XYZ file of C-alpha atoms in Angstrom:
677
model
C -23.588 -70.520 57.529
C -20.701 -70.418 60.993
C -22.747 -71.955 63.530
C -20.536 -69.559 65.741
C -22.289 -66.793 64.497
C -25.695 -68.150 65.595
C -24.535 -68.212 68.998
C -26.661 -66.837 71.606
C -26.014 -63.270 72.788
C -25.983 -64.331 76.552
C -25.475 -67.919 78.079
C -25.673 -68.740 81.750
C -21.830 -70.065 81.522
C -21.036 -66.442 80.079
C -22.998 -64.158 82.371
C -21.270 -66.088 85.351
C -17.924 -65.717 84.134
C -18.349 -61.583 83.628
C -20.082 -61.103 86.840
C -17.140 -62.596 88.649
C -14.387 -60.742 86.000
C -16.931 -57.511 87.087
C -15.526 -58.022 90.845
C -11.826 -58.536 89.353
C -12.157 -55.115 87.453
C -12.783 -53.461 90.644
C -9.442 -53.029 91.146
C -8.438 -49.304 90.494
C -5.150 -50.023 88.586
C -7.482 -51.268 85.984
C -10.245 -48.703 86.397
C -7.676 -46.179 85.943
C -7.675 -46.985 82.066
C -11.072 -45.821 81.956
C -11.460 -42.233 83.378
C -14.681 -41.989 83.419
C -15.797 -44.917 85.326
C -12.448 -44.983 87.611
C -14.473 -40.844 88.823
C -17.715 -43.103 89.476
C -15.639 -45.560 91.641
C -13.482 -42.660 93.711
C -16.840 -41.326 94.522
C -17.883 -44.958 95.400
C -15.312 -45.620 98.043
C -15.978 -41.794 99.470
C -19.665 -42.841 100.084
C -18.972 -46.319 101.850
C -16.177 -44.648 103.569
C -19.491 -41.958 104.929
C -21.353 -44.733 105.630
C -19.166 -46.682 107.615
C -17.399 -43.557 109.241
C -20.247 -41.082 109.301
C -18.919 -38.287 112.259
C -15.745 -38.404 110.793
C -17.355 -36.451 107.761
C -19.922 -34.583 110.185
C -22.778 -36.468 108.619
C -24.595 -38.546 111.191
C -27.958 -38.323 110.002
C -28.050 -39.030 106.400
C -26.669 -42.801 106.654
C -29.471 -44.537 104.999
C -29.787 -42.067 102.170
C -25.641 -42.075 102.059
C -25.963 -45.932 101.796
C -28.492 -46.094 99.168
C -26.372 -43.901 96.925
C -23.462 -46.381 97.368
C -25.364 -49.202 96.344
C -26.447 -46.923 93.250
C -22.549 -46.399 92.739
C -21.549 -49.737 93.291
C -24.015 -51.309 90.540
C -23.375 -48.191 87.910
C -19.416 -49.593 88.190
C -20.239 -53.255 88.250
C -22.523 -53.132 85.084
C -19.979 -51.216 83.403
C -17.154 -53.706 83.948
C -19.951 -56.956 83.042
C -20.330 -54.598 79.560
C -16.528 -55.100 79.393
C -16.148 -58.436 80.674
C -19.158 -59.803 78.991
C -17.540 -58.884 75.512
C -14.220 -59.922 76.231
C -15.630 -63.364 77.829
C -16.943 -64.348 74.385
C -13.820 -64.109 72.762
C -11.885 -66.217 75.929
C -14.237 -69.005 75.496
C -13.480 -69.394 71.902
C -9.970 -69.233 72.636
C -10.102 -72.084 75.206
C -12.051 -74.260 72.837
C -9.279 -73.633 70.331
C -6.632 -74.002 73.107
C -8.317 -77.526 73.782
C -8.299 -78.433 69.775
C -4.548 -77.684 70.286
C -3.102 -79.227 73.218
C -5.035 -82.450 72.256
C -4.872 -83.089 68.721
C -2.084 -85.774 67.281
C 0.133 -86.102 64.376
C 1.381 -89.088 62.371
C 5.060 -87.920 61.827
C 7.365 -89.597 59.048
C 10.138 -90.914 60.737
C 13.319 -92.531 59.379
C 12.448 -95.574 60.930
C 8.309 -95.056 60.035
C 5.322 -93.115 61.425
C 5.361 -92.023 65.178
C 2.444 -90.714 67.402
C 3.382 -87.343 68.399
C 1.388 -84.391 70.139
C 0.724 -81.451 67.622
C 2.554 -78.945 69.971
C 5.756 -81.068 69.325
C 5.911 -80.593 65.481
C 8.353 -78.111 63.970
C 8.368 -76.221 60.523
C 9.284 -78.810 57.685
C 7.921 -81.897 59.506
C 6.000 -84.279 57.472
C 2.852 -85.877 58.529
C 0.421 -88.448 57.212
C -3.347 -87.641 57.885
C -5.648 -90.171 56.998
C -9.806 -90.084 56.592
C -10.997 -89.042 59.536
C -8.021 -87.390 61.279
C -7.607 -83.913 62.138
C -4.636 -81.911 60.188
C -2.409 -81.205 63.238
C -0.774 -77.763 62.089
C -0.540 -75.407 58.906
C 0.864 -76.772 56.010
C 1.026 -77.718 52.229
C -0.088 -80.907 50.988
C 3.191 -82.874 49.104
C 1.535 -86.408 48.094
C -1.905 -87.253 47.831
C -5.534 -85.639 47.113
C -7.951 -85.664 49.988
C -11.510 -83.359 50.585
C -11.232 -81.490 53.764
C -13.424 -80.445 56.167
C -12.704 -76.524 57.147
C -16.324 -75.949 58.819
C -14.574 -75.527 61.762
C -12.313 -72.436 60.556
C -14.548 -71.457 57.567
C -17.895 -72.397 58.548
C -18.518 -73.148 55.813
C -19.982 -77.484 55.765
C -19.290 -78.268 52.348
C -15.430 -79.944 51.985
C -13.038 -78.620 49.785
C -10.779 -80.942 47.573
C -6.838 -80.570 48.546
C -4.249 -81.866 46.460
C -0.608 -81.728 46.065
C 1.053 -78.910 43.725
C -2.223 -77.010 43.432
C -3.432 -73.994 44.074
C -5.355 -75.555 46.705
C -2.609 -77.023 48.390
C -2.452 -75.548 51.868
C -4.197 -76.589 54.503
C -4.948 -75.707 57.966
C -4.464 -76.552 61.405
C -7.776 -78.038 63.039
C -9.630 -79.096 60.061
C -10.629 -82.627 59.430
C -9.809 -85.022 56.639
C -13.327 -86.539 55.063
C -11.678 -89.032 52.505
C -8.461 -90.703 51.258
C -5.069 -89.849 52.677
C -3.161 -87.278 52.563
C 1.005 -86.388 53.213
C 1.357 -82.880 54.620
C 4.736 -80.723 55.299
C 4.413 -78.617 58.146
C 4.617 -74.661 57.629
C 4.492 -73.284 60.929
C 6.463 -73.430 64.252
C 4.721 -73.758 67.588
C 3.181 -70.252 68.408
C 3.144 -69.314 63.912
C -0.286 -71.635 63.449
C -3.249 -70.507 62.144
C -5.117 -71.804 65.399
C -2.167 -69.663 67.650
C -3.336 -67.023 65.701
C -6.849 -67.199 66.489
C -5.992 -67.826 69.869
C -3.892 -64.837 70.188
C -6.483 -62.242 68.474
C -9.677 -63.587 70.564
C -8.036 -63.124 73.751
C -6.753 -59.765 71.565
C -9.821 -58.101 73.885
C -6.951 -56.448 75.771
C -5.821 -54.804 72.949
C -4.713 -51.090 72.646
C -7.189 -48.859 71.803
C -7.949 -47.433 68.348
C -6.994 -43.604 67.461
C -10.760 -42.670 67.468
C -11.503 -44.070 70.108
C -8.709 -42.519 72.204
C -10.109 -39.263 70.875
C -13.318 -40.047 72.034
C -11.799 -41.073 75.469
C -10.174 -37.849 75.528
C -13.294 -35.786 74.905
C -14.912 -38.060 77.562
C -12.121 -37.318 80.184
C -12.074 -33.729 79.373
C -16.295 -33.625 79.588
C -15.750 -35.495 83.240
C -13.169 -32.523 84.559
C -15.734 -29.772 82.922
C -18.646 -31.543 85.378
C -16.228 -32.220 88.088
C -15.230 -28.439 88.103
C -18.965 -27.331 87.891
C -20.030 -29.576 90.742
C -17.399 -28.457 93.339
C -18.460 -25.169 92.180
C -22.050 -25.906 93.390
C -20.867 -26.518 96.949
C -20.085 -22.706 97.852
C -23.067 -21.507 95.754
C -25.936 -24.089 97.881
C -23.727 -22.448 100.555
C -24.606 -18.972 99.902
C -27.997 -19.820 99.022
C -28.672 -21.802 102.418
C -28.983 -25.463 101.043
C -27.246 -27.580 102.641
C -25.710 -30.083 99.755
C -23.688 -32.971 100.957
C -20.582 -34.629 99.697
C -22.783 -37.645 98.640
C -25.358 -35.559 96.837
C -22.658 -33.590 95.048
C -20.816 -37.020 94.436
C -24.269 -38.375 92.800
C -24.683 -35.156 90.895
C -21.587 -35.261 89.317
C -21.978 -39.204 88.604
C -25.233 -38.372 86.614
C -24.068 -35.603 84.676
C -20.694 -36.899 83.332
C -20.995 -39.338 80.325
C -20.803 -42.401 82.241
C -23.389 -44.538 79.477
C -20.407 -44.263 76.900
C -17.558 -44.247 79.420
C -19.169 -47.557 80.557
C -19.955 -49.044 77.349
C -16.939 -47.865 75.176
C -14.254 -50.524 75.840
C -17.201 -53.226 75.101
C -18.403 -51.823 71.468
C -14.511 -52.016 70.640
C -14.410 -55.688 71.632
C -17.199 -56.327 70.223
C -16.660 -55.008 66.861
C -13.694 -57.152 67.031
C -15.987 -60.359 67.883
C -17.940 -59.676 64.975
C -15.593 -59.565 62.281
C -13.934 -63.302 64.013
C -17.362 -64.649 63.981
C -17.724 -63.775 59.611
C -14.364 -65.774 60.052
C -12.092 -62.732 59.288
C -8.669 -62.555 61.231
C -8.147 -59.278 62.535
C -4.694 -58.125 63.245
C -5.723 -55.228 65.331
C -9.055 -53.205 66.429
C -7.414 -50.224 64.393
C -7.522 -52.757 60.650
C -11.555 -52.805 61.865
C -12.241 -49.584 62.734
C -10.583 -48.097 59.128
C -12.570 -50.249 57.106
C -15.538 -48.259 58.867
C -13.827 -45.350 57.054
C -12.706 -46.590 53.784
C -13.545 -44.252 50.829
C -11.679 -46.037 48.198
C -11.972 -50.100 47.269
C -9.187 -51.764 44.883
C -10.553 -54.682 43.845
C -8.645 -57.763 41.463
C -10.673 -58.992 38.824
C -9.834 -62.309 38.458
C -11.214 -64.308 41.389
C -12.760 -61.141 43.243
C -15.184 -59.619 40.186
C -15.214 -62.835 38.258
C -14.918 -66.504 38.753
C -11.727 -66.511 37.734
C -12.118 -69.218 35.057
C -13.012 -68.999 31.514
C -16.686 -70.087 30.732
C -18.658 -71.290 27.435
C -21.065 -67.954 27.241
C -22.203 -68.089 23.702
C -22.230 -70.334 20.548
C -21.311 -69.143 17.631
C -21.922 -70.981 14.282
C -20.088 -70.720 11.328
C -20.538 -71.571 7.506
C -23.693 -73.681 7.243
C -24.230 -74.767 10.491
C -27.073 -73.908 12.048
C -27.249 -72.269 15.905
C -29.048 -75.276 17.408
C -26.440 -77.779 15.708
C -23.295 -76.317 17.246
C -24.341 -76.551 21.146
C -25.031 -80.264 20.759
C -21.382 -81.288 19.280
C -19.493 -78.671 21.715
C -21.552 -80.983 24.297
C -20.597 -84.151 23.260
C -17.097 -83.371 22.826
C -16.856 -82.218 26.675
C -18.984 -84.957 28.321
C -15.644 -86.779 29.484
C -13.818 -83.145 29.596
C -13.052 -82.488 33.165
C -11.612 -79.057 32.562
C -13.108 -76.168 33.576
C -13.774 -74.874 30.062
C -15.332 -78.478 29.315
C -17.684 -78.140 32.464
C -18.477 -75.032 31.530
C -19.876 -76.203 28.477
C -22.431 -78.687 29.663
C -23.284 -75.929 32.718
C -24.272 -73.801 29.606
C -26.320 -76.402 28.420
C -28.265 -76.989 31.644
C -28.736 -73.622 32.421
C -30.333 -72.563 28.783
C -32.157 -75.708 28.797
C -30.779 -76.991 25.692
C -30.944 -81.107 25.608
C -28.339 -83.409 23.798
C -28.015 -87.263 23.692
C -25.221 -87.836 25.478
C -25.332 -91.331 25.008
C -23.642 -90.888 21.379
C -20.299 -89.988 23.567
C -20.308 -93.944 25.346
C -17.801 -96.103 24.530
C -16.014 -93.406 22.927
C -12.183 -92.917 23.666
C -11.530 -89.589 25.248
C -8.767 -87.478 23.495
C -7.324 -85.410 26.626
C -6.291 -81.768 25.770
C -2.408 -81.409 25.272
C 0.110 -78.447 25.254
C 1.242 -79.919 21.790
C -2.155 -80.468 19.823
C -3.816 -77.626 21.846
C -7.340 -79.408 21.242
C -9.191 -82.054 22.761
C -12.086 -84.524 21.962
C -13.580 -87.417 21.399
C -13.525 -90.630 18.872
C -17.100 -92.111 18.615
C -17.337 -95.740 18.287
C -19.568 -95.187 15.143
C -15.863 -93.996 13.377
C -16.758 -89.983 13.722
C -13.976 -87.774 15.601
C -15.342 -84.891 17.648
C -12.274 -81.854 18.484
C -12.512 -78.651 20.274
C -9.560 -76.259 20.542
C -7.689 -73.139 19.533
C -8.907 -72.161 16.456
C -5.805 -72.170 14.520
C -5.300 -75.778 15.444
C -8.813 -76.951 14.816
C -8.437 -75.316 11.537
C -5.438 -77.386 10.441
C -6.848 -80.526 11.865
C -9.859 -80.255 9.784
C -7.496 -79.252 6.965
C -5.606 -82.598 7.386
C -8.132 -84.507 6.877
C -9.082 -83.138 3.922
C -11.727 -80.193 5.106
C -12.276 -76.604 3.872
C -12.090 -73.502 6.591
C -15.913 -72.203 6.236
C -16.531 -68.856 6.365
C -16.721 -66.207 8.594
C -14.674 -68.496 10.849
C -11.402 -65.717 11.455
C -13.760 -62.558 11.677
C -15.497 -64.133 14.226
C -12.599 -65.767 16.085
C -11.047 -62.038 15.712
C -14.346 -60.393 17.240
C -14.344 -62.832 20.270
C -10.634 -61.715 20.962
C -11.223 -58.302 20.419
C -13.883 -58.625 23.055
C -11.379 -59.939 25.814
C -12.790 -63.474 25.471
C -10.994 -66.834 24.372
C -12.952 -68.646 21.106
C -12.396 -72.383 20.812
C -13.231 -74.172 17.424
C -15.980 -76.712 17.245
C -15.617 -79.420 14.582
C -16.744 -83.112 13.481
C -14.534 -85.150 11.273
C -13.875 -82.490 8.133
C -16.114 -79.802 9.282
C -15.641 -76.915 11.623
C -18.939 -76.506 13.513
C -18.583 -73.037 14.837
C -16.887 -71.127 18.102
C -17.683 -71.443 21.545
C -16.886 -67.850 23.173
C -15.327 -68.504 26.537
C -15.099 -65.204 28.801
C -14.263 -64.699 32.612
C -17.466 -64.395 33.737
C -19.060 -61.774 36.332
C -20.029 -63.635 39.872
C -23.960 -63.092 40.105
C -24.995 -60.109 42.769
C -21.908 -58.136 41.989
C -23.424 -55.321 40.705
C -25.666 -54.837 43.730
C -23.161 -55.043 45.731
C -21.036 -52.256 43.745
C -24.359 -49.917 43.831
C -24.087 -50.682 47.741
C -20.906 -49.597 48.277
C -21.844 -47.033 45.858
C -24.524 -45.911 48.945
C -21.889 -46.228 51.366
C -20.072 -43.308 49.687
C -17.258 -45.972 48.522
C -15.368 -45.706 45.081
C -14.840 -48.789 43.620
C -11.896 -49.600 40.967
C -11.226 -52.497 39.495
C -7.484 -53.746 38.258
C -6.582 -56.353 35.520
C -4.516 -57.389 33.514
C -6.771 -57.371 30.326
C -6.063 -55.569 27.594
C -8.527 -52.104 27.573
C -11.683 -53.393 25.414
C -11.834 -56.676 28.128
C -11.139 -54.378 30.739
C -13.784 -51.563 29.933
C -16.443 -54.731 29.013
C -15.945 -56.262 32.239
C -16.021 -52.969 34.466
C -19.465 -52.207 32.555
C -20.989 -55.619 33.625
C -20.146 -55.339 37.010
C -21.136 -51.712 37.323
C -17.525 -50.562 39.421
C -16.660 -46.839 39.128
C -12.984 -47.123 37.351
C -10.486 -49.497 35.930
C -7.192 -49.813 35.674
C -6.257 -51.935 32.295
C -2.952 -53.889 31.738
C -2.077 -53.454 35.303
C 1.079 -54.554 37.087
C 2.107 -54.656 40.864
C 3.332 -51.173 40.543
C -0.114 -49.657 39.336
C -2.353 -50.628 42.178
C 0.802 -49.275 44.550
C 0.546 -46.297 42.568
C -3.512 -45.946 42.581
C -3.671 -46.930 46.604
C -1.247 -43.658 46.620
C -2.423 -41.245 44.624
C -5.855 -41.849 46.319
C -4.051 -41.540 50.088
C -2.056 -38.684 48.911
C -5.699 -37.140 48.446
C -6.937 -37.758 51.845
C -8.814 -40.792 51.557
C -8.533 -44.057 53.175
C -8.201 -47.519 51.190
C -9.204 -50.947 50.851
C -7.891 -53.583 49.027
C -8.249 -57.572 48.663
C -5.241 -59.956 47.137
C -4.196 -63.398 47.572
C -0.381 -63.566 45.618
C 3.225 -62.660 45.788
C 2.488 -59.717 43.770
C -0.135 -58.531 45.795
C 2.158 -58.079 48.892
C 3.425 -54.676 48.368
C 0.047 -53.359 47.771
C -1.587 -55.229 50.555
C 0.852 -53.418 52.872
C 0.298 -50.037 51.330
C -3.629 -50.307 51.576
C -5.362 -49.045 54.760
C -7.320 -52.180 55.020
C -5.913 -54.853 53.341
C -7.417 -58.149 53.314
C -5.617 -61.103 52.142
C -7.045 -64.896 51.340
C -6.182 -67.666 53.747
C -5.399 -69.681 50.193
C -3.382 -66.834 49.233
C 0.510 -66.727 49.678
C 2.550 -66.504 52.618
C 3.724 -63.114 51.718
C 0.096 -61.607 50.866
C -0.821 -62.800 54.339
C 1.968 -61.222 56.061
C 1.354 -57.722 54.236
C -1.916 -58.086 55.223
C -3.968 -56.559 58.203
C -6.814 -59.164 57.768
C -7.143 -62.608 56.630
C -10.338 -64.090 55.529
C -10.571 -67.474 56.345
C -12.968 -68.102 53.597
C -10.906 -66.878 50.950
C -13.585 -64.692 49.512
C -12.315 -61.730 47.753
C -15.927 -59.766 47.741
C -15.924 -60.460 51.418
C -14.327 -56.790 52.058
C -17.699 -55.159 51.508
C -19.097 -57.460 54.620
C -15.693 -56.197 56.596
C -16.326 -52.520 55.417
C -19.790 -52.822 56.497
C -18.710 -54.257 60.075
C -16.196 -51.126 60.458
C -19.228 -48.865 60.101
C -21.537 -50.928 62.085
C -18.772 -50.509 64.560
C -18.541 -46.522 64.276
C -22.073 -46.467 64.232
C -22.341 -47.502 67.156
C -20.068 -46.044 68.834
C -21.658 -42.769 67.421
C -25.114 -43.471 68.238
C -24.498 -44.081 71.964
C -22.072 -41.526 72.365
C -24.997 -39.294 70.847
C -27.837 -40.759 73.331
C -25.277 -40.688 76.549
C -24.746 -36.975 75.650
C -28.578 -36.333 75.174
C -28.762 -38.064 78.460
C -26.716 -36.084 80.781
C -28.813 -33.214 79.182
C -31.916 -34.340 80.198
C -30.422 -35.192 83.342
C -29.288 -31.366 84.516
C -32.531 -30.394 83.260
C -34.605 -32.817 85.906
C -32.073 -32.445 88.954
C -30.510 -28.662 88.843
C -34.060 -27.210 89.254
C -35.331 -29.285 91.784
C -32.586 -28.938 93.871
C -32.168 -25.151 94.194
C -36.211 -24.453 93.154
C -36.544 -23.873 96.963
C -33.806 -21.209 97.062
C -34.860 -19.911 93.923
C -38.604 -19.761 93.006
C -38.008 -18.959 89.535
C -36.306 -22.148 89.106
C -39.494 -23.600 89.251
C -40.020 -22.789 85.444
C -37.404 -25.122 84.248
C -38.706 -28.104 86.660
C -40.782 -29.968 83.951
C -40.963 -33.075 85.517
C -42.259 -31.574 89.087
C -40.086 -34.126 90.975
C -41.111 -34.975 94.570
C -38.101 -33.517 96.442
C -34.267 -32.793 95.448
C -33.381 -35.726 97.260
C -35.360 -37.888 95.495
C -34.249 -36.170 92.269
C -30.976 -36.545 92.968
C -31.607 -40.987 93.960
C -34.317 -40.941 91.254
C -31.891 -39.640 88.565
C -28.729 -42.238 90.189
C -30.889 -45.090 89.324
C -31.712 -44.348 86.134
C -27.846 -43.788 85.460
C -27.462 -46.787 86.569
C -30.061 -49.486 85.150
C -29.408 -47.328 81.415
C -25.975 -49.381 81.025
C -27.335 -52.923 81.345
C -30.232 -52.175 79.097
C -28.114 -50.672 76.391
C -25.366 -53.728 76.861
C -27.055 -55.808 74.060
C -27.247 -52.827 71.258
C -23.225 -52.719 72.577
C -22.579 -56.254 71.914
C -24.638 -56.459 68.977
C -24.047 -53.442 67.202
C -26.422 -50.948 65.689
C -28.450 -52.291 62.613
C -26.550 -50.924 59.759
C -28.401 -49.924 56.287
C -25.975 -48.432 53.206
C -26.701 -44.510 52.833
C -24.412 -41.359 53.416
C -22.833 -40.006 55.856
C -25.495 -37.028 55.367
C -28.442 -39.427 55.919
C -26.469 -41.478 58.600
C -26.183 -38.382 60.944
C -29.272 -37.264 60.610
C -30.782 -40.755 61.442
C -28.822 -40.645 64.538
C -29.136 -37.502 65.875
C -33.256 -38.053 65.182
C -33.437 -42.002 67.152
C -30.638 -41.345 69.907
C -30.501 -37.482 70.178
C -33.984 -37.169 70.444
C -34.255 -40.626 72.253
C -31.252 -40.243 74.571
C -33.124 -36.621 75.949
C -36.798 -38.460 76.240
C -35.720 -41.379 78.151
C -34.459 -39.540 81.665
C -37.520 -37.544 81.709
C -39.630 -40.199 81.410
C -37.743 -42.875 83.205
C -36.787 -40.524 86.119
C -40.270 -39.451 86.835
C -41.469 -42.815 86.923
C -38.451 -43.729 89.361
C -39.388 -40.502 91.214
C -42.527 -41.847 91.973
C -41.387 -44.407 94.107
C -38.421 -43.228 95.201
C -40.083 -40.316 96.872
C -42.238 -42.524 98.520
C -39.361 -44.424 100.236
C -37.768 -41.474 101.281
């Protein structure tokens, strides 16, 4: 697991920096971006003026009360700023670390006169560098010479090093990773400012991001509620005067602050920033907050079969004897022919033997001459020291090899080979000298746990569609084993775009994973496009998320994080509005029951006095924000369930909780405040 995911939510350094930023954010220009808290700040300033210049406001006898209101309002604003600063601070700390890494790295640049040591910031696209064992790779690039084991834990969090080699699918290297063995020559593929580290710095500093559409809509709602309560509170002044109730401006400001949605207003920005931070700590590079939020609203998920649902390698899944050969003998000779075979197929034979507890004498192959696979022969094998020859490979190639030595083709060979091919598998024949023993059934195996993952998505209300170039029979088999809802066989790049557009036309949001250039159009079309870090540049440019671990199935976790972001925002909004309802019934009856005795029926809290009711509600309003900061940062615990169940759960926990908390909290605070007043 990535160490960054284990970091504590709060550290002394992080809290200290957030406290400093909380004061800086008091700048009215910055506060105007949050209308709810801007209204609170204006109220704070007005009350401060009344404390400093009471005569100017004709309030000479209420200086102590006004001072108490001022400090409570000030802490309310500071706590809201602290929540946002804390969320931003986690990203800034990570950005500072990345910046130090970038500026301190050196590079061994290949020049016409030899090797020259330069700073990594001096490298340009196309430059050649040499990286030795123990050295950091100074920039993104492609391996052009050599093979090396690279530790990518600083980027992906995975502790096991990965092999990087020239000319293969794993030739791409990332700046900031370390070579742990051997030596490689790398061609830089990104100019300064365009590397992975630069993108990471940009992302984690992206706390000052544009608001997402849902966030804008919620912000508009909160602003509207603030205006409504502002009108209500302003009209209370004349009403109170008519009833001969003395409601001073600080009391009305306090009432306004208690009634407007300050809780969610103070935490809204922090929730969004923390959501992006959780995605980053899960090793996914999100290009915008909108992409993270969209992931939470996904209805349909398009997945490639190869490498996503299946391993992408043909692996031994069964042995089928032919002729007079026994089922026990065939695997033994298949294993002996694979002992020195380093191809994925050869290794899968030995893995199958180990997994199923089938024993064989590997010593038989010792000293034998390995015959590697060649395109011309389409076979591999081994010539044993006792003169016997073992071959495995394409059925027709092995048949011809056996017949050339005077052997016969056993009954059932072609029929079984055809049956394997019809199911989308690949048959490999195994022969020893003049006799064909049987067939190895190779197939692209579904990854463990995929069926459970798709069941989880189904509980989320997400439909899964598998795209594959396989024939319909093979596609149906894999789809059934994996448990996807639908599949597209013999699919081409345009087919993926077509299905995405069809789903979007039906009003659905679509997610897709991919890593190839042919996936780029579909990744761009999808609402959430997750490209693999090991994929092509075209795929990464088209997507709005990049998975640093290159695990295509991680789209499932990304969706869960997106849903957690939306759940957290919804839960705290529900809690905040329920709070406001409870505070309304707590304050208004206490303030007016002296003039309107009938309102005593609504005074269920039996608060000490109108002033203690206002101060108690104001104190509760201030302390509830810091109490909810950990929840805003960590997010509401997410469990896969339908939208209706999710809504019912939120209303039950955060709706009823939001109603009950103020009644309990304000009453307890009033017991103390009433004595003080």
